[in-house]
Amino acid sequence: MKHDETLRIGVYVCHCGTNIAGVLDVEALAHFAEGLPHVALARHYKYMCSDPGQELVKRDILEYNLNRIVVAACSPNLHEPTFRRAAEDAGLNRFLVQMANIREQVAWVTDDSTEAFTKAQAHLAAAIRRVAGHEALERQFVQIQPRAMVVGGGIAGIEAALTLAEAGKDVILVEREPTIGGHMAMFDKTFPTLDCAACILTPKMTAVKLHPFIKLLTYSTVESVEGSVGNYRVKVRRKPRYIDESLCVGCMMCIDGCVFTQAKFPNPFDQGLGKRKPVWIPFPQAVPPVPVVDPEVCLQIARGKCKQGCVTACGERNAFRFDQEEQIEEYTVGTIIVATGFKAFDPSVIPYYGYGRYPNVYTSLEVERLLNAGGPTAGKLTLRDGSTPKRVGIVHCVGSRDANFHPYCSRVCCMYSLKLAHLVKEKTGAEVFNCYIDVRAPGKSFEEFFNRVQDEGTQFIRGKVADITPANGDGAEGGGLIMNVDDTLLGTIRKIPVDMVILAVALEPQADASDVRRAFGISCSAEGFFLEKHPKLAPVNTANDGVFLAGACQGAKDIPDTVAQADAAAAKALALMDAGQIELEPNTAWVDEEMCSGCQTCISLCPFKAIRHDAERKIAVIDPALCKGCGTCVAACPSGAAKQHIFGDEQISEELEGLMNYV
Amino acid sequence: MSTAMDRQGVELLERLGKSGEGKSPQGCMQCGLCAASCPLGYAMEFPPRKLILQAESGNLEKVLASPSLWMCIGCYTCSLRCPRDIELTDGLWPALRDQSLQAGIQPPAELQETFQNLFKYGNNLGKSPRQRLDWAKDLDVRVLDLSKEPRPVDVLWLVGCYPSYYPRNQVVTRAFARILTELGVTWGVLGAKEKAVGECERMFGEEGLFETLVEENRKLLDKCEFQTLLTLDPHAFRALQKFYPQHGAWYPVKHYTTFLHERMEQLKPLVLKPVKATVTYHDNCCVGRRCESFDPPRELLGLIPGVELVEMERNRENSLCCGGGGGGMWLDAHIVAHGGHRLSDERIRQAAATGADTLAVSCPYELSRFEDAAKVTSLEGKLRVRDIIELLAESMDLGERNVS
C-alpha cells in the first residue's frame, strides 16, 4: 500500500495483567509498532479493556486526530465490541478498529519468549497494514418478528413455550409425537424429591393446551427452515391423525368402539411392553386428548374394508377423516428454540448384557413404565411371567463412560438408578444391588438421597458389571440371572444371583439429530449433541443467531437443569424479540453489479440461501440480512464480482503481507 | 520414599500410553470390567486393573513376581470391552512379562522349555526341522517346497508348527492341501526352512526372540513371490497382520477361513456329499473376537449339505476362549496350580449343552485342547471335535480315505 499522509493509526498493546506481559516485552512491542508506516502513536497499558484503557483510546482519537485504531490484546470474540464502541464514542467509525490477538494466539500458546515476540510482531504488523485499508461502514439492522417457534414438546419445550407465551409472545410449539410430554411423561417418580412425574408435568401440559398465545402442532415435524434471525420461514409437516382435531372432544369412545376387541399392537409409549389398538392414545392425560389412527394396522386404511366401529362410536361428532393427508404449513417466526430432547441408548449392542436375549433384562425406561400407574402393568413391578422380583440388579453406566459406546457421563443415570432402587424396594421389598463405577450425586439434595437409599438397605457394589448370564448356564427360559462383577472395593469377583436386571442406559442424541442440526443451521459437538455458542458464557445460544437450545438435545441433563435452561432460552429469545431489531455483522458479501455476469455459480454454493438471481438485470443479488459473511461466494465468483466488506482483496493481502514481511 | 522400581511402574505405563496402541493405561478408572470379564480373573492375584493400579502405586516388583502374570491366555475380552480403550492384551501384558524377564525373574518352567525349543529348533514343540514336511508323505497332491524350487505362486502357505508335526493336526493339514489343489490355486510351502511366526513369544514378553523370528522369517518370505500368505493358525495370522508390520515386515496375510470364504462360489458346486452333523462353532479369539470375523466360518459350515448349525450361549464376540492363546497352550498346569481351571473343559461343556454332536473349530490348538477336554469331561464319543477344513473336505470327498 502506498504511503497515505492522511492515515493516522493509533496502536495499543495490552498487558492483560501478566497474561500477555508475562511472556511478551510489551514496551518493546509498542516501540516496534511506532516504527511502522502510518502509525501516529503506540502505547502499552495494563488493562486496555478497563475504563481508563478505553478512555485512553477516546482521548487519543480526539487529541491526535487518529483515524484508525489497532488494539493488540485478546481475541476479538471478547473485546472487539468494547473497542468499536469506544472509537464510536470518540466520533470514529466503529469499523476502523482492528484487533491483533496476541493473547490466545501468541502469549498463551508460545513458551519461548523470543519466538513469542517475533510472532506478536507479525500479528501487530498484519493488523496495522490491514486497518489502513478499512473503510467506514454503516451499521445495519434487521427487524425481529415477535413470534417464536419451539421445536420439541418435552418438558424443555413446554417450559420454554409457556414462558414465552406468558410474556405475551405468540408461540408455535411443534411436537413429533401425538402428544406433548416427552420422556418426563413416561417416568413414574422424579429424583430426588420423588414427586410423581405426571402430577407436576400434566398441569403444565394443560396450560399449554389452554394458552391463547400457544399454537400446538403435535404429530408434526419441521420440514425446512429458511431465512435468518428475525424472519425464519419454517415449513412444518403435519402427519395425518385421521381424526379432525377441531371436532374431537377426547371422549375415547372410538377406542372402545374399534373392531379390534383386544389391544394387540406394541405401544411405543410403553416401550413395547404394553399393547394398543389401531386407534390409540399414548396415555390418559395426553395433550391434545385426541386419539391417533395407525394407518399400518387400521383395517379401514390398510385394507379399505372395516365395519368402522370407531366411526359409529364417534357418532354425531363425526371426527374421523380416513382420507386425511399429510400437510405442509409455513410459519414465519423471529426466533426458534430447539428442544428436541434425547434418545435412550439401546443396550442390545452390548453382547455381554444379554438385553433382548434374556427376557428379564430390562432398560431403565422400560422399568419406569412398569412402575408407572398408567403403564402396562398399572404400576405393578413384575417379571415377564407376572411374578414379583425378589432380587434386582441395577447396572450403572450402560453405554455411558465407555469408549466403545459413549465416552461421556450421562449425568442423570446415577440419580435415576438410586430412584429406581428406592421404588423397586418400596413396591416389591426385593433385595436391590446397584453396581456402579462412581456414584455421581452432585445436585441439590442428591447426596442426601443417596444416603437415604443406602439406609433403606440397597447394596452398593463398586464395579462395572461384566457378563449377565442365565443362572442355569445354558440360557434356558425361566431361570434367574447371574451378574458377574468385580467388587473393586472388596477386591474379589462376585457372582450375584438376581431375577431382574435393570440396565441404566445412557442418554444419547436423537437418531435424526444431524438432520435437525442441518435444518436449523446449528452445530453438534463430538458426541452428537447440539453445540452451544460458548460452553460457559453462551450456553443457550447457537452459532445461528436467533436459534436457541433447551434441554437434553444440548447434552444429557436432569429435569431441573432442563427447566432452567428452557427458561434461559426463552429469556434470550424474548430479549431479541423485545429489542425488535438486531444489528447485523458488517462482514457481509455484496455483488459489484458492473462485474457480475449472472452465471449463478454463487447461488447454489451459498449455505444460507442469501443470494437470488435478478432475472431482469441478469445479476446475482445478496440479501445482507441473510448473509453470514462466510466468503464462499467471494472465493467462487469467476469474475471477481462477489466482494465482502472488511474482507476485501486488498485488506486480506495487506494483512498477509504484514504477517510475512513484518520486519 | 521412592525407589527406582517405584518409578519403573509409572514409566512403563507412560511408555505404553505413548505407544499408539489404544489409550493410556493411566486413564484406567478401576471399574473392574476387565477382571470380571476375564475367564480366569477370579483366580488372578493381579487381574488387568490391579496390574495397572499396582504399577502406578510403585509396587511393580510384586506384579512382576506374581504367578498371575502368566495366567493371561490372550483372549482379548478385556481389551475389547475396556471402557477406556486400553490395549491390555497386546500392550500391557506383554510389556509386563518383558519387564519381568528382564528383571531376571524366572517364568514358569514349562515356558522356559518352549523358549529353548524354539531357540534350538525353530518350533515350540522341539521337533526337528527335517520332519516339517512329514505330513506330506504319500499325499495324493503335490506339495511344492519353495525353499527348494523357488517359483511364483498364488499362495504361500505357512503351515505352522502344530499342523506340521502333531498327528491329529496333520489330518487337517493334508485335507487343506487337497482343498487348495482342488480350488486350482498354485501354492507352495517353505518346508524345512519354515519357522514359528512367534506370536506366543511376543505375548510371553520375549520381544527380543520375537524380533529375531521376524527378521529370519522376513529373509525367507522376501525371497518368495506370492499373492497371499496363508495361515491355519489364527495366532500366526494376528502376528503377521499386526505385529510384523510394526517391524517393517508387511505381507498380504489371510487366515484360511477368510481365504475359503472368498471362494464360496467356487466351493459351492464342490461340497456335494452330505455330512450329517449337528455342529456348533467355537469362535477362535484372534480371527473372531479380535478381528470381528464371525460370519465367514459360519457361512462356510452352512455350505455343507446335511450340517445343522447350532449356537452356544456364548458365541461370537462373547465366545469363551479355549485357554490356549497367549502361551496358555503350555501353561495349563501353571494356571490350575494357581487356582484357575482349563477353559477348554468349561467350553466343551457349553458346546455339549447345545445338543450338537460336532464341535467345529478353526485353530490348530483347539483340536488337541478340546479332544483332551472331551476325555476329561466324559464327552468323548458324544462330541466330535473337527476343524472346518475336515468337514469341508469330507463333503468335497477329499477326506483321508482318498490317500493313494
PDB file of N, CA and C in Angstrom, chain B residues 312-392:
ATOM      1  N   MET B 312     -23.779 -71.836  20.594  1.00  0.00           N
ATOM      2  CA  MET B 312     -23.608 -71.908  22.039  1.00  0.00           C
ATOM      3  C   MET B 312     -24.119 -70.607  22.657  1.00  0.00           C
ATOM      4  N   GLU B 313     -24.418 -70.677  23.959  1.00  0.00           N
ATOM      5  CA  GLU B 313     -24.892 -69.491  24.664  1.00  0.00           C
ATOM      6  C   GLU B 313     -23.880 -68.342  24.502  1.00  0.00           C
ATOM      7  N   ARG B 314     -22.627 -68.670  24.648  1.00  0.00           N
ATOM      8  CA  ARG B 314     -21.594 -67.650  24.447  1.00  0.00           C
ATOM      9  C   ARG B 314     -21.022 -67.844  23.056  1.00  0.00           C
ATOM     10  N   ASN B 315     -21.262 -66.889  22.178  1.00  0.00           N
ATOM     11  CA  ASN B 315     -20.745 -67.019  20.827  1.00  0.00           C
ATOM     12  C   ASN B 315     -20.266 -65.676  20.313  1.00  0.00           C
ATOM     13  N   ARG B 316     -19.661 -65.720  19.162  1.00  0.00           N
ATOM     14  CA  ARG B 316     -19.141 -64.522  18.500  1.00  0.00           C
ATOM     15  C   ARG B 316     -18.266 -63.686  19.452  1.00  0.00           C
ATOM     16  N   GLU B 317     -18.533 -62.367  19.585  1.00  0.00           N
ATOM     17  CA  GLU B 317     -17.629 -61.563  20.421  1.00  0.00           C
ATOM     18  C   GLU B 317     -17.668 -61.982  21.891  1.00  0.00           C
ATOM     19  N   ASN B 318     -18.689 -62.749  22.232  1.00  0.00           N
ATOM     20  CA  ASN B 318     -18.872 -63.170  23.615  1.00  0.00           C
ATOM     21  C   ASN B 318     -18.343 -64.579  23.854  1.00  0.00           C
ATOM     22  N   SER B 319     -17.696 -65.128  22.851  1.00  0.00           N
ATOM     23  CA  SER B 319     -17.224 -66.515  22.922  1.00  0.00           C
ATOM     24  C   SER B 319     -16.250 -66.707  24.086  1.00  0.00           C
ATOM     25  N   LEU B 320     -16.238 -67.915  24.645  1.00  0.00           N
ATOM     26  CA  LEU B 320     -15.277 -68.216  25.702  1.00  0.00           C
ATOM     27  C   LEU B 320     -14.036 -68.853  25.082  1.00  0.00           C
ATOM     28  N   CYS B 321     -12.896 -68.321  25.466  1.00  0.00           N
ATOM     29  CA  CYS B 321     -11.613 -68.790  24.925  1.00  0.00           C
ATOM     30  C   CYS B 321     -11.361 -70.251  25.304  1.00  0.00           C
ATOM     31  N   CYS B 322     -10.595 -70.977  24.447  1.00  0.00           N
ATOM     32  CA  CYS B 322     -10.241 -72.368  24.753  1.00  0.00           C
ATOM     33  C   CYS B 322      -9.103 -72.435  25.762  1.00  0.00           C
ATOM     34  N   GLY B 323      -8.491 -71.287  26.018  1.00  0.00           N
ATOM     35  CA  GLY B 323      -7.422 -71.249  27.019  1.00  0.00           C
ATOM     36  C   GLY B 323      -6.043 -71.470  26.450  1.00  0.00           C
ATOM     37  N   GLY B 324      -5.936 -71.579  25.122  1.00  0.00           N
ATOM     38  CA  GLY B 324      -4.651 -71.946  24.532  1.00  0.00           C
ATOM     39  C   GLY B 324      -3.807 -70.785  24.043  1.00  0.00           C
ATOM     40  N   GLY B 325      -4.376 -69.583  23.990  1.00  0.00           N
ATOM     41  CA  GLY B 325      -3.643 -68.458  23.414  1.00  0.00           C
ATOM     42  C   GLY B 325      -2.701 -67.812  24.412  1.00  0.00           C
ATOM     43  N   GLY B 326      -1.922 -66.864  23.889  1.00  0.00           N
ATOM     44  CA  GLY B 326      -1.037 -66.076  24.757  1.00  0.00           C
ATOM     45  C   GLY B 326      -0.069 -66.922  25.548  1.00  0.00           C
ATOM     46  N   GLY B 327       0.194 -68.134  25.065  1.00  0.00           N
ATOM     47  CA  GLY B 327       1.101 -69.032  25.789  1.00  0.00           C
ATOM     48  C   GLY B 327       0.347 -70.036  26.641  1.00  0.00           C
ATOM     49  N   GLY B 328      -0.965 -69.894  26.699  1.00  0.00           N
ATOM     50  CA  GLY B 328      -1.796 -70.780  27.516  1.00  0.00           C
ATOM     51  C   GLY B 328      -1.617 -72.252  27.154  1.00  0.00           C
ATOM     52  N   MET B 329      -1.269 -72.494  25.911  1.00  0.00           N
ATOM     53  CA  MET B 329      -1.055 -73.855  25.423  1.00  0.00           C
ATOM     54  C   MET B 329      -0.073 -74.609  26.313  1.00  0.00           C
ATOM     55  N   TRP B 330       0.879 -73.884  26.882  1.00  0.00           N
ATOM     56  CA  TRP B 330       1.911 -74.542  27.695  1.00  0.00           C
ATOM     57  C   TRP B 330       1.709 -74.284  29.181  1.00  0.00           C
ATOM     58  N   LEU B 331       0.649 -73.582  29.511  1.00  0.00           N
ATOM     59  CA  LEU B 331       0.541 -73.104  30.891  1.00  0.00           C
ATOM     60  C   LEU B 331      -0.621 -73.711  31.678  1.00  0.00           C
ATOM     61  N   ASP B 332      -1.267 -74.722  31.133  1.00  0.00           N
ATOM     62  CA  ASP B 332      -2.408 -75.322  31.836  1.00  0.00           C
ATOM     63  C   ASP B 332      -2.053 -75.685  33.280  1.00  0.00           C
ATOM     64  N   ALA B 333      -0.900 -76.356  33.446  1.00  0.00           N
ATOM     65  CA  ALA B 333      -0.525 -76.825  34.784  1.00  0.00           C
ATOM     66  C   ALA B 333      -0.308 -75.622  35.707  1.00  0.00           C
ATOM     67  N   HIS B 334       0.360 -74.604  35.179  1.00  0.00           N
ATOM     68  CA  HIS B 334       0.614 -73.399  35.969  1.00  0.00           C
ATOM     69  C   HIS B 334      -0.703 -72.738  36.394  1.00  0.00           C
ATOM     70  N   ILE B 335      -1.608 -72.647  35.418  1.00  0.00           N
ATOM     71  CA  ILE B 335      -2.893 -71.987  35.691  1.00  0.00           C
ATOM     72  C   ILE B 335      -3.700 -72.771  36.726  1.00  0.00           C
ATOM     73  N   VAL B 336      -3.761 -74.074  36.559  1.00  0.00           N
ATOM     74  CA  VAL B 336      -4.519 -74.897  37.512  1.00  0.00           C
ATOM     75  C   VAL B 336      -3.855 -74.846  38.889  1.00  0.00           C
ATOM     76  N   ALA B 337      -2.519 -74.882  38.902  1.00  0.00           N
ATOM     77  CA  ALA B 337      -1.807 -74.864  40.181  1.00  0.00           C
ATOM     78  C   ALA B 337      -2.058 -73.574  40.955  1.00  0.00           C
ATOM     79  N   HIS B 338      -2.414 -72.496  40.232  1.00  0.00           N
ATOM     80  CA  HIS B 338      -2.636 -71.224  40.918  1.00  0.00           C
ATOM     81  C   HIS B 338      -4.098 -70.839  40.967  1.00  0.00           C
ATOM     82  N   GLY B 339      -4.948 -71.853  41.014  1.00  0.00           N
ATOM     83  CA  GLY B 339      -6.357 -71.597  41.311  1.00  0.00           C
ATOM     84  C   GLY B 339      -7.245 -71.440  40.106  1.00  0.00           C
ATOM     85  N   GLY B 340      -6.694 -71.578  38.896  1.00  0.00           N
ATOM     86  CA  GLY B 340      -7.523 -71.445  37.700  1.00  0.00           C
ATOM     87  C   GLY B 340      -8.055 -72.786  37.244  1.00  0.00           C
ATOM     88  N   HIS B 341      -8.659 -72.799  36.086  1.00  0.00           N
ATOM     89  CA  HIS B 341      -9.143 -74.061  35.530  1.00  0.00           C
ATOM     90  C   HIS B 341      -8.863 -74.069  34.037  1.00  0.00           C
ATOM     91  N   ARG B 342      -8.998 -75.244  33.445  1.00  0.00           N
ATOM     92  CA  ARG B 342      -8.778 -75.326  31.993  1.00  0.00           C
ATOM     93  C   ARG B 342     -10.041 -74.854  31.285  1.00  0.00           C
ATOM     94  N   LEU B 343      -9.917 -73.769  30.561  1.00  0.00           N
ATOM     95  CA  LEU B 343     -11.100 -73.185  29.925  1.00  0.00           C
ATOM     96  C   LEU B 343     -11.694 -74.135  28.887  1.00  0.00           C
ATOM     97  N   SER B 344     -10.831 -74.973  28.289  1.00  0.00           N
ATOM     98  CA  SER B 344     -11.346 -75.890  27.270  1.00  0.00           C
ATOM     99  C   SER B 344     -12.362 -76.864  27.882  1.00  0.00           C
ATOM    100  N   ASP B 345     -12.141 -77.226  29.155  1.00  0.00           N
ATOM    101  CA  ASP B 345     -13.111 -78.118  29.815  1.00  0.00           C
ATOM    102  C   ASP B 345     -14.468 -77.421  29.959  1.00  0.00           C
ATOM    103  N   GLU B 346     -14.412 -76.150  30.360  1.00  0.00           N
ATOM    104  CA  GLU B 346     -15.666 -75.386  30.532  1.00  0.00           C
ATOM    105  C   GLU B 346     -16.339 -75.191  29.167  1.00  0.00           C
ATOM    106  N   ARG B 347     -15.515 -74.871  28.193  1.00  0.00           N
ATOM    107  CA  ARG B 347     -16.068 -74.561  26.875  1.00  0.00           C
ATOM    108  C   ARG B 347     -16.729 -75.784  26.243  1.00  0.00           C
ATOM    109  N   ILE B 348     -16.117 -76.960  26.411  1.00  0.00           N
ATOM    110  CA  ILE B 348     -16.688 -78.132  25.740  1.00  0.00           C
ATOM    111  C   ILE B 348     -18.027 -78.511  26.387  1.00  0.00           C
ATOM    112  N   ARG B 349     -18.170 -78.220  27.656  1.00  0.00           N
ATOM    113  CA  ARG B 349     -19.468 -78.461  28.303  1.00  0.00           C
ATOM    114  C   ARG B 349     -20.517 -77.522  27.701  1.00  0.00           C
ATOM    115  N   GLN B 350     -20.102 -76.286  27.444  1.00  0.00           N
ATOM    116  CA  GLN B 350     -21.040 -75.340  26.816  1.00  0.00           C
ATOM    117  C   GLN B 350     -21.428 -75.838  25.429  1.00  0.00           C
ATOM    118  N   ALA B 351     -20.456 -76.433  24.738  1.00  0.00           N
ATOM    119  CA  ALA B 351     -20.738 -76.948  23.395  1.00  0.00           C
ATOM    120  C   ALA B 351     -21.719 -78.120  23.494  1.00  0.00           C
ATOM    121  N   ALA B 352     -21.480 -78.994  24.472  1.00  0.00           N
ATOM    122  CA  ALA B 352     -22.340 -80.170  24.632  1.00  0.00           C
ATOM    123  C   ALA B 352     -23.767 -79.747  24.983  1.00  0.00           C
ATOM    124  N   ALA B 353     -23.891 -78.646  25.727  1.00  0.00           N
ATOM    125  CA  ALA B 353     -25.219 -78.184  26.158  1.00  0.00           C
ATOM    126  C   ALA B 353     -26.102 -77.784  24.981  1.00  0.00           C
ATOM    127  N   THR B 354     -25.511 -77.545  23.843  1.00  0.00           N
ATOM    128  CA  THR B 354     -26.325 -77.170  22.674  1.00  0.00           C
ATOM    129  C   THR B 354     -27.002 -78.402  22.057  1.00  0.00           C
ATOM    130  N   GLY B 355     -26.520 -79.596  22.441  1.00  0.00           N
ATOM    131  CA  GLY B 355     -27.051 -80.809  21.830  1.00  0.00           C
ATOM    132  C   GLY B 355     -26.321 -81.185  20.556  1.00  0.00           C
ATOM    133  N   ALA B 356     -25.278 -80.429  20.219  1.00  0.00           N
ATOM    134  CA  ALA B 356     -24.530 -80.715  18.995  1.00  0.00           C
ATOM    135  C   ALA B 356     -23.748 -82.019  19.145  1.00  0.00           C
ATOM    136  N   ASP B 357     -23.476 -82.674  18.003  1.00  0.00           N
ATOM    137  CA  ASP B 357     -22.604 -83.845  18.060  1.00  0.00           C
ATOM    138  C   ASP B 357     -21.207 -83.522  17.547  1.00  0.00           C
ATOM    139  N   THR B 358     -21.053 -82.322  16.998  1.00  0.00           N
ATOM    140  CA  THR B 358     -19.750 -81.922  16.476  1.00  0.00           C
ATOM    141  C   THR B 358     -19.412 -80.513  16.939  1.00  0.00           C
ATOM    142  N   LEU B 359     -18.176 -80.367  17.416  1.00  0.00           N
ATOM    143  CA  LEU B 359     -17.684 -79.036  17.753  1.00  0.00           C
ATOM    144  C   LEU B 359     -16.704 -78.634  16.653  1.00  0.00           C
ATOM    145  N   ALA B 360     -17.091 -77.626  15.870  1.00  0.00           N
ATOM    146  CA  ALA B 360     -16.225 -77.201  14.769  1.00  0.00           C
ATOM    147  C   ALA B 360     -15.279 -76.113  15.248  1.00  0.00           C
ATOM    148  N   VAL B 361     -14.022 -76.221  14.825  1.00  0.00           N
ATOM    149  CA  VAL B 361     -13.017 -75.240  15.237  1.00  0.00           C
ATOM    150  C   VAL B 361     -12.256 -74.754  14.013  1.00  0.00           C
ATOM    151  N   SER B 362     -11.462 -73.700  14.214  1.00  0.00           N
ATOM    152  CA  SER B 362     -10.688 -73.179  13.089  1.00  0.00           C
ATOM    153  C   SER B 362      -9.316 -72.728  13.553  1.00  0.00           C
ATOM    154  N   CYS B 363      -8.800 -73.406  14.579  1.00  0.00           N
ATOM    155  CA  CYS B 363      -7.491 -73.058  15.120  1.00  0.00           C
ATOM    156  C   CYS B 363      -6.789 -74.364  15.473  1.00  0.00           C
ATOM    157  N   PRO B 364      -5.525 -74.510  15.080  1.00  0.00           N
ATOM    158  CA  PRO B 364      -4.817 -75.777  15.305  1.00  0.00           C
ATOM    159  C   PRO B 364      -4.713 -76.172  16.778  1.00  0.00           C
ATOM    160  N   TYR B 365      -4.647 -75.181  17.681  1.00  0.00           N
ATOM    161  CA  TYR B 365      -4.544 -75.508  19.109  1.00  0.00           C
ATOM    162  C   TYR B 365      -5.806 -76.202  19.612  1.00  0.00           C
ATOM    163  N   GLU B 366      -6.916 -75.796  19.017  1.00  0.00           N
ATOM    164  CA  GLU B 366      -8.203 -76.174  19.600  1.00  0.00           C
ATOM    165  C   GLU B 366      -8.511 -77.657  19.450  1.00  0.00           C
ATOM    166  N   LEU B 367      -8.022 -78.233  18.361  1.00  0.00           N
ATOM    167  CA  LEU B 367      -8.281 -79.661  18.153  1.00  0.00           C
ATOM    168  C   LEU B 367      -7.810 -80.465  19.354  1.00  0.00           C
ATOM    169  N   SER B 368      -6.534 -80.282  19.699  1.00  0.00           N
ATOM    170  CA  SER B 368      -5.998 -81.100  20.785  1.00  0.00           C
ATOM    171  C   SER B 368      -6.580 -80.665  22.123  1.00  0.00           C
ATOM    172  N   ARG B 369      -6.752 -79.386  22.290  1.00  0.00           N
ATOM    173  CA  ARG B 369      -7.290 -78.922  23.574  1.00  0.00           C
ATOM    174  C   ARG B 369      -8.684 -79.480  23.815  1.00  0.00           C
ATOM    175  N   PHE B 370      -9.527 -79.405  22.802  1.00  0.00           N
ATOM    176  CA  PHE B 370     -10.905 -79.853  23.010  1.00  0.00           C
ATOM    177  C   PHE B 370     -11.008 -81.380  23.031  1.00  0.00           C
ATOM    178  N   GLU B 371     -10.144 -82.048  22.300  1.00  0.00           N
ATOM    179  CA  GLU B 371     -10.192 -83.512  22.369  1.00  0.00           C
ATOM    180  C   GLU B 371      -9.746 -83.987  23.748  1.00  0.00           C
ATOM    181  N   ASP B 372      -8.743 -83.312  24.304  1.00  0.00           N
ATOM    182  CA  ASP B 372      -8.357 -83.631  25.687  1.00  0.00           C
ATOM    183  C   ASP B 372      -9.508 -83.324  26.641  1.00  0.00           C
ATOM    184  N   ALA B 373     -10.130 -82.159  26.404  1.00  0.00           N
ATOM    185  CA  ALA B 373     -11.224 -81.740  27.281  1.00  0.00           C
ATOM    186  C   ALA B 373     -12.381 -82.735  27.209  1.00  0.00           C
ATOM    187  N   ALA B 374     -12.626 -83.269  26.018  1.00  0.00           N
ATOM    188  CA  ALA B 374     -13.717 -84.231  25.863  1.00  0.00           C
ATOM    189  C   ALA B 374     -13.466 -85.464  26.726  1.00  0.00           C
ATOM    190  N   LYS B 375     -12.188 -85.863  26.776  1.00  0.00           N
ATOM    191  CA  LYS B 375     -11.850 -87.027  27.606  1.00  0.00           C
ATOM    192  C   LYS B 375     -12.114 -86.715  29.081  1.00  0.00           C
ATOM    193  N   VAL B 376     -11.631 -85.569  29.521  1.00  0.00           N
ATOM    194  CA  VAL B 376     -11.746 -85.195  30.934  1.00  0.00           C
ATOM    195  C   VAL B 376     -13.204 -85.061  31.358  1.00  0.00           C
ATOM    196  N   THR B 377     -14.030 -84.582  30.445  1.00  0.00           N
ATOM    197  CA  THR B 377     -15.419 -84.284  30.816  1.00  0.00           C
ATOM    198  C   THR B 377     -16.369 -85.407  30.404  1.00  0.00           C
ATOM    199  N   SER B 378     -15.800 -86.572  30.067  1.00  0.00           N
ATOM    200  CA  SER B 378     -16.599 -87.742  29.661  1.00  0.00           C
ATOM    201  C   SER B 378     -17.486 -87.444  28.461  1.00  0.00           C
ATOM    202  N   LEU B 379     -17.012 -86.600  27.585  1.00  0.00           N
ATOM    203  CA  LEU B 379     -17.810 -86.305  26.384  1.00  0.00           C
ATOM    204  C   LEU B 379     -17.229 -87.013  25.160  1.00  0.00           C
ATOM    205  N   GLU B 380     -16.153 -87.746  25.389  1.00  0.00           N
ATOM    206  CA  GLU B 380     -15.529 -88.442  24.272  1.00  0.00           C
ATOM    207  C   GLU B 380     -16.538 -89.406  23.670  1.00  0.00           C
ATOM    208  N   GLY B 381     -16.632 -89.383  22.367  1.00  0.00           N
ATOM    209  CA  GLY B 381     -17.598 -90.265  21.710  1.00  0.00           C
ATOM    210  C   GLY B 381     -18.957 -89.611  21.555  1.00  0.00           C
ATOM    211  N   LYS B 382     -19.231 -88.593  22.375  1.00  0.00           N
ATOM    212  CA  LYS B 382     -20.518 -87.892  22.250  1.00  0.00           C
ATOM    213  C   LYS B 382     -20.369 -86.629  21.404  1.00  0.00           C
ATOM    214  N   LEU B 383     -19.207 -86.020  21.520  1.00  0.00           N
ATOM    215  CA  LEU B 383     -18.970 -84.757  20.824  1.00  0.00           C
ATOM    216  C   LEU B 383     -17.653 -84.872  20.069  1.00  0.00           C
ATOM    217  N   ARG B 384     -17.728 -84.865  18.746  1.00  0.00           N
ATOM    218  CA  ARG B 384     -16.507 -84.928  17.939  1.00  0.00           C
ATOM    219  C   ARG B 384     -15.963 -83.530  17.746  1.00  0.00           C
ATOM    220  N   VAL B 385     -14.661 -83.390  17.834  1.00  0.00           N
ATOM    221  CA  VAL B 385     -14.036 -82.091  17.580  1.00  0.00           C
ATOM    222  C   VAL B 385     -13.419 -82.147  16.187  1.00  0.00           C
ATOM    223  N   ARG B 386     -13.847 -81.265  15.318  1.00  0.00           N
ATOM    224  CA  ARG B 386     -13.333 -81.299  13.943  1.00  0.00           C
ATOM    225  C   ARG B 386     -13.077 -79.884  13.427  1.00  0.00           C
ATOM    226  N   ASP B 387     -12.014 -79.764  12.673  1.00  0.00           N
ATOM    227  CA  ASP B 387     -11.737 -78.472  12.046  1.00  0.00           C
ATOM    228  C   ASP B 387     -12.719 -78.265  10.890  1.00  0.00           C
ATOM    229  N   ILE B 388     -13.051 -77.024  10.605  1.00  0.00           N
ATOM    230  CA  ILE B 388     -13.934 -76.717   9.467  1.00  0.00           C
ATOM    231  C   ILE B 388     -13.390 -77.364   8.198  1.00  0.00           C
ATOM    232  N   ILE B 389     -12.054 -77.382   8.098  1.00  0.00           N
ATOM    233  CA  ILE B 389     -11.399 -77.961   6.914  1.00  0.00           C
ATOM    234  C   ILE B 389     -11.796 -79.430   6.746  1.00  0.00           C
ATOM    235  N   GLU B 390     -11.818 -80.157   7.868  1.00  0.00           N
ATOM    236  CA  GLU B 390     -12.176 -81.584   7.783  1.00  0.00           C
ATOM    237  C   GLU B 390     -13.601 -81.769   7.283  1.00  0.00           C
ATOM    238  N   LEU B 391     -14.491 -80.919   7.797  1.00  0.00           N
ATOM    239  CA  LEU B 391     -15.898 -81.044   7.391  1.00  0.00           C
ATOM    240  C   LEU B 391     -16.062 -80.721   5.914  1.00  0.00           C
ATOM    241  N   LEU B 392     -15.363 -79.650   5.484  1.00  0.00           N
ATOM    242  CA  LEU B 392     -15.429 -79.285   4.065  1.00  0.00           C
ATOM    243  C   LEU B 392     -14.856 -80.405   3.206  1.00  0.00           C
TER     244      LEU B 392
END
